[in-house]
């Protein structure tokens, strides 16, 4: 069994209540932080731990924290990004649903380290029932004196407010999240200035993912060095992976970074192989935005090494033959999956979610969706595939926020690795229009 | 002060200047096109992406290149920065891509559009785009919305530059219009069809780069190239009173702000912008209301010429001067001076 840091106690009955959580050693890190440590020492521990942002970009958390501007007399804020909306990712929902107090504990220690007295949790609108769970937990924490004025008599004030989103993917982008939190239209801001200098209401702000904030708790409890000992290379600690798709055991798994991808897919401890004894065709390793990889490239890199679940190993080979760990939304597809259809679904999503601020993303995502739809209808040509390639190239890197890239990468990688699938759609339009095509093609019984 | 080199031309500009404004100080063809940036409107720019340039060297201290093309209107220069605009094939190609996106859903109804002839998107498509479109799907359409008796909104033509939103935010006491919805169905609209009715609202016509916001009092009266622009002023209690009158024969067909070579309303001596109030724009259409200053100067590539062109330094001339000084001309070959070849 791999080491578990966040999900260690998730199976204890009643862990979502304050009493059980406290009995099991909860809120210890807050006591340690306020009694034994200075904020600088805490940031130092996080730096030592090598913790990287768990929301997708993988930016070192300690470094992000140390960039926070600290002008005299200006309040600072910590904002927890719980607007988890990357397709294929559902770890934060699980964490908040099962361990609401761990998030609050993480918010308290992180706020102390950053010197923030008012912190916010921006939670996804679709997670309305999680909102209620979190709200109850926050009330319990206030009642038990862990939030509010003078926490546990240790002389630190902290208020945590929760804001519910209105169901926009773009509000998971940190500057759009801040705009939304301020009550404005959720459009990403143009950087610089970065939130660390001018964030929420123009004040220095740190925005961190739910899992990142939770990971601060074991770092304070165990020390940065002990945390850094877990994992491989610059990918330290544990990561939650949301496994979905054609797997025998889909679900949320906490893994030590550095676990071989092959083991993660096939071992009984984790996903237990591909459903119905089929073969693996492709994997989207880190949420819908990251490049899709065919089976042989997800298990091994081009130079024959085993691919590991880590930031570096998954990115090995760049976008030519690699992908990204992203948010850990691991989507496995078996041999009967239509990559074109899957790509159409992704592209439709990005078209729907584009905020419309910058022209390449606003016009390009819709255009790509229409072309893919045309190909799916069996009316596509090979020129359409080339046009798709051109369009994704014209979108990538030309937009204010990473949504443009997120829309372009899946298209690029699908064409790069599965061009044959597109050509099949173009060449056999009659068969393709028939939804049962794949079953016939592979001599399979209709499911 | 910061020294910045744009397409091999070095200029010293005050700290905090954007790349676009530094290029405008140089002038000529090295100026990136801008569809959403407007120097008189705070926080404008960054949306249309037509002004993207490549930063080859970040600064003297940190010479690393920037990984992606940057929006020159929102990126400030650093000392020692090296920027490539029209001397980078990569930038030209990326810009052509952006133009293609901007035109993808544009109705191209120029023959019946009042903006034709002074439309920035027309110029942009002509100068930076490709001749043919690859877009083959039905173009986006919007329901018509009436926003009052002075201003015509054609949402179908809009490229969502947000300039009119910024005008309403920064020039009028309260904004009653904005962007509704999201993505490619986002639209400029007034909330529950409020009419835009205040003294400075007419300026949204002047800032609109396309024919999405046009003057209802001028609607279908004449093609702009059949009218003669004349600069004039009057004593106005609300605005600076500096305008451009558009004559057809003896009749003033419309009144607009005076625009500079970048298509922006000019600045007054004190640095403020010569915005035009609605009274000047819509209610003073007689020659006797105005003190005539003379024919307006316009750009050579404009169709509104009438032989009153501005003097303009072309890129070729600037580069030739520079390389002749450096004695490099022979090495670079003959074709070099043609920007299309570089």
XYZ file of N, CA, C and O in Angstrom, chain A residues 314-399:
344
model
N 5.488 12.322 -16.826
C 4.367 12.419 -17.772
C 4.647 13.467 -18.846
O 4.183 13.351 -19.979
N 5.461 14.463 -18.494
C 5.754 15.506 -19.472
C 6.939 15.131 -20.348
O 7.298 15.880 -21.250
N 7.556 13.988 -20.077
C 8.730 13.578 -20.836
C 8.389 13.461 -22.323
O 7.409 12.833 -22.703
N 9.215 14.069 -23.132
C 8.962 14.016 -24.581
C 8.179 15.218 -25.068
O 7.820 15.283 -26.228
N 7.903 16.170 -24.177
C 7.149 17.368 -24.576
C 5.782 16.977 -25.107
O 5.254 15.925 -24.753
N 5.224 17.826 -25.960
C 3.898 17.507 -26.486
C 3.972 16.544 -27.665
O 2.951 16.061 -28.141
N 5.198 16.256 -28.133
C 5.316 15.296 -29.232
C 4.897 13.901 -28.771
O 4.142 13.207 -29.428
N 5.418 13.506 -27.613
C 5.113 12.152 -27.151
C 4.724 12.130 -25.678
O 4.555 11.069 -25.093
N 4.602 13.286 -25.064
C 4.276 13.322 -23.640
C 2.970 14.060 -23.390
O 2.260 14.443 -24.299
N 2.668 14.245 -22.093
C 1.433 14.936 -21.731
C 1.701 15.711 -20.445
O 2.822 16.172 -20.242
N 0.735 15.845 -19.579
C 0.929 16.568 -18.319
C 0.164 15.861 -17.208
O -0.811 15.180 -17.481
N 0.634 16.069 -15.966
C -0.111 15.492 -14.845
C -1.376 16.300 -14.586
O -2.387 15.755 -14.148
N -1.309 17.567 -14.879
C -2.489 18.432 -14.770
C -3.157 18.345 -13.415
O -2.492 18.367 -12.382
N -4.463 18.234 -13.408
C -5.209 18.172 -12.153
C -5.394 16.732 -11.692
O -6.021 16.491 -10.672
N -4.877 15.779 -12.432
C -5.015 14.378 -12.035
C -6.329 13.755 -12.449
O -6.786 12.793 -11.848
N -6.953 14.278 -13.474
C -8.179 13.658 -14.002
C -7.790 12.594 -15.023
O -7.510 12.909 -16.168
N -7.771 11.353 -14.584
C -7.212 10.267 -15.383
C -8.344 9.546 -16.106
O -9.128 8.834 -15.493
N -8.451 9.770 -17.430
C -9.556 9.180 -18.186
C -8.995 8.096 -19.097
O -8.199 8.389 -19.994
N -9.392 6.856 -18.867
C -8.902 5.749 -19.692
C -9.962 5.378 -20.722
O -11.155 5.387 -20.425
N -9.505 5.087 -21.939
C -10.454 4.730 -23.002
C -10.037 3.398 -23.607
O -8.863 3.209 -23.935
N -11.004 2.502 -23.774
C -10.648 1.190 -24.312
C -10.661 1.218 -25.835
O -10.956 2.233 -26.467
N -10.352 0.064 -26.407
C -10.103 0.000 -27.850
C -11.321 0.359 -28.702
O -11.182 0.632 -29.888
N -12.511 0.332 -28.132
C -13.698 0.627 -28.927
C -14.094 2.101 -28.879
O -15.114 2.500 -29.420
N -13.295 2.898 -28.202
C -13.653 4.314 -28.064
C -13.344 5.080 -29.343
O -12.317 4.853 -29.971
N -14.246 5.945 -29.707
C -13.996 6.808 -30.850
C -13.309 8.076 -30.364
O -13.893 8.865 -29.620
N -12.076 8.246 -30.794
C -11.314 9.433 -30.363
C -11.952 10.698 -30.926
O -11.995 11.734 -30.267
N -12.496 10.604 -32.135
C -13.099 11.782 -32.767
C -14.319 12.241 -31.977
O -14.499 13.426 -31.689
N -15.125 11.261 -31.594
C -16.338 11.585 -30.845
C -15.987 12.186 -29.491
O -16.586 13.168 -29.049
N -14.976 11.582 -28.868
C -14.520 12.080 -27.580
C -13.991 13.506 -27.707
O -14.300 14.381 -26.896
N -13.236 13.736 -28.777
C -12.676 15.074 -28.991
C -13.787 16.087 -29.236
O -13.728 17.222 -28.766
N -14.812 15.642 -29.961
C -15.946 16.533 -30.212
C -16.582 16.957 -28.890
O -16.907 18.133 -28.689
N -16.732 15.991 -27.979
C -17.315 16.304 -26.672
C -16.468 17.337 -25.933
O -16.990 18.308 -25.382
N -15.154 17.130 -25.930
C -14.256 18.073 -25.251
C -14.366 19.456 -25.888
O -14.472 20.475 -25.213
N -14.320 19.476 -27.230
C -14.295 20.762 -27.924
C -15.607 21.514 -27.735
O -15.625 22.732 -27.583
N -16.693 20.741 -27.717
C -17.991 21.370 -27.472
C -17.987 22.036 -26.104
O -18.511 23.134 -25.908
N -17.370 21.352 -25.149
C -17.275 21.897 -23.797
C -16.507 23.224 -23.804
O -16.963 24.224 -23.247
N -15.345 23.253 -24.457
C -14.535 24.483 -24.445
C -15.240 25.613 -25.197
O -15.119 26.787 -24.842
N -15.969 25.267 -26.239
C -16.740 26.283 -26.958
C -17.782 26.889 -26.027
O -17.948 28.103 -25.940
N -18.448 26.013 -25.304
C -19.499 26.478 -24.397
C -18.943 27.333 -23.272
O -19.597 28.255 -22.791
N -17.711 27.017 -22.854
C -17.162 27.669 -21.663
C -16.256 28.855 -21.969
O -15.825 29.541 -21.058
N -15.940 29.071 -23.233
C -15.085 30.219 -23.568
C -15.771 31.504 -23.123
O -16.951 31.702 -23.384
N -15.026 32.402 -22.460
C -15.672 33.602 -21.930
C -15.934 34.612 -23.039
O -16.763 35.487 -22.899
N -15.182 34.504 -24.147
C -15.445 35.389 -25.279
C -14.668 36.681 -25.253
O -14.932 37.578 -26.036
N -13.719 36.799 -24.337
C -12.929 38.034 -24.287
C -11.991 38.142 -25.469
O -11.985 39.135 -26.170
N -11.156 37.148 -25.684
C -10.203 37.300 -26.788
C -10.636 36.500 -28.007
O -11.165 35.407 -27.908
N -10.363 37.094 -29.169
C -10.971 36.570 -30.389
C -10.525 35.162 -30.782
O -11.365 34.393 -31.248
N -9.259 34.758 -30.630
C -8.913 33.405 -31.088
C -9.735 32.324 -30.390
O -10.225 31.392 -31.027
N -9.915 32.488 -29.073
C -10.646 31.473 -28.314
C -12.142 31.568 -28.596
O -12.822 30.568 -28.815
N -12.660 32.808 -28.644
C -14.095 32.987 -28.851
C -14.547 32.398 -30.177
O -15.516 31.648 -30.249
N -13.814 32.734 -31.248
C -14.233 32.276 -32.568
C -13.678 30.891 -32.875
O -14.325 30.080 -33.539
N -12.454 30.620 -32.390
C -11.790 29.374 -32.759
C -12.432 28.132 -32.165
O -12.590 27.109 -32.845
N -12.845 28.218 -30.881
C -13.408 27.022 -30.254
C -14.705 26.614 -30.950
O -14.946 25.425 -31.177
N -15.515 27.596 -31.304
C -16.775 27.293 -31.982
C -16.540 26.702 -33.364
O -17.222 25.762 -33.783
N -15.551 27.248 -34.031
C -15.214 26.774 -35.374
C -14.753 25.313 -35.324
O -15.201 24.466 -36.114
N -13.871 25.030 -34.362
C -13.370 23.654 -34.239
C -14.515 22.686 -33.942
O -14.569 21.579 -34.476
N -15.433 23.137 -33.085
C -16.570 22.264 -32.769
C -17.380 21.961 -34.028
O -17.791 20.830 -34.269
N -17.597 22.995 -34.845
C -18.412 22.806 -36.045
C -17.725 21.856 -37.018
O -18.382 21.006 -37.634
N -16.414 21.986 -37.151
C -15.694 21.088 -38.068
C -15.777 19.651 -37.555
O -16.038 18.713 -38.315
N -15.578 19.479 -36.254
C -15.617 18.119 -35.698
C -17.006 17.521 -35.860
O -17.149 16.327 -36.156
N -18.001 18.349 -35.681
C -19.372 17.873 -35.868
C -19.584 17.417 -37.315
O -20.192 16.387 -37.581
N -19.022 18.199 -38.218
C -19.137 17.863 -39.633
C -18.457 16.512 -39.917
O -19.007 15.651 -40.620
N -17.275 16.331 -39.347
C -16.568 15.060 -39.551
C -17.377 13.908 -38.957
O -17.516 12.851 -39.563
N -17.929 14.150 -37.770
C -18.726 13.111 -37.105
C -19.948 12.738 -37.932
O -20.391 11.595 -37.925
N -20.519 13.731 -38.616
C -21.691 13.470 -39.443
C -21.328 12.720 -40.721
O -22.187 12.414 -41.532
N -20.024 12.477 -40.905
C -19.588 11.779 -42.099
C -19.478 12.684 -43.304
O -19.444 12.228 -44.437
N -19.429 14.016 -43.066
C -19.350 14.948 -44.191
C -17.974 15.605 -44.275
O -17.781 16.557 -45.026
N -17.035 15.117 -43.484
C -15.729 15.764 -43.429
C -14.836 15.375 -44.592
O -15.096 14.419 -45.318
N -13.783 16.175 -44.753
C -12.771 15.850 -45.755
C -11.414 15.850 -45.060
O -11.304 16.286 -43.911
N -10.405 15.377 -45.778
C -9.071 15.384 -45.177
C -8.586 16.819 -44.966
O -7.825 17.099 -44.045
N -9.048 17.750 -45.806
C -8.667 19.161 -45.623
C -9.207 19.691 -44.298
O -8.589 20.544 -43.672
N -10.357 19.168 -43.899
C -10.921 19.611 -42.620
C -9.996 19.255 -41.461
O -9.875 20.003 -40.500
N -9.365 18.087 -41.555
C -8.443 17.679 -40.494
C -7.244 18.630 -40.464
O -6.796 19.057 -39.397
N -6.744 18.992 -41.653
C -5.628 19.942 -41.709
C -6.046 21.309 -41.185
O -5.280 21.995 -40.500
N -7.281 21.700 -41.505
C -7.788 22.987 -41.036
C -7.868 23.000 -39.510
O -7.479 23.972 -38.861
N -8.339 21.880 -38.953
C -8.389 21.760 -37.493
C -7.004 21.974 -36.902
O -6.837 22.664 -35.894
N -6.024 21.354 -37.526
C -4.646 21.483 -37.043
C -4.204 22.942 -37.079
O -3.621 23.455 -36.122
N -4.497 23.629 -38.186
C -4.157 25.052 -38.314
C -4.847 25.886 -37.246
O -4.246 26.776 -36.653
N -6.136 25.597 -37.028
C -6.904 26.409 -36.078
C -6.346 26.262 -34.676
O -6.165 27.252 -33.966
N -6.061 25.017 -34.268
C -5.544 24.847 -32.904
C -4.215 25.583 -32.753
O -3.925 26.155 -31.715
N -3.416 25.587 -33.838
C -2.126 26.275 -33.784
C -2.342 27.787 -33.646
O -1.590 28.472 -32.965
N -3.378 28.290 -34.303
C -3.645 29.728 -34.230
C -4.246 30.146 -32.897
O -4.247 31.323 -32.565
N -4.807 29.187 -32.166
C -5.371 29.537 -30.854
C -4.305 29.428 -29.774
O -4.184 30.283 -28.913
N -3.492 28.386 -29.848
C -2.560 28.097 -28.758
C -1.595 29.255 -28.522
O -0.945 29.727 -29.447
N -1.535 29.673 -27.270
C -0.573 30.708 -26.899
C -0.957 32.111 -27.318
O -0.195 33.040 -27.120
N -2.130 32.295 -27.901
C -2.494 33.632 -28.370
C -3.562 34.269 -27.485
O -4.134 35.281 -27.854
N -3.886 33.640 -26.371
C -5.019 34.124 -25.585
C -4.573 34.667 -24.229
O -3.440 34.451 -23.813
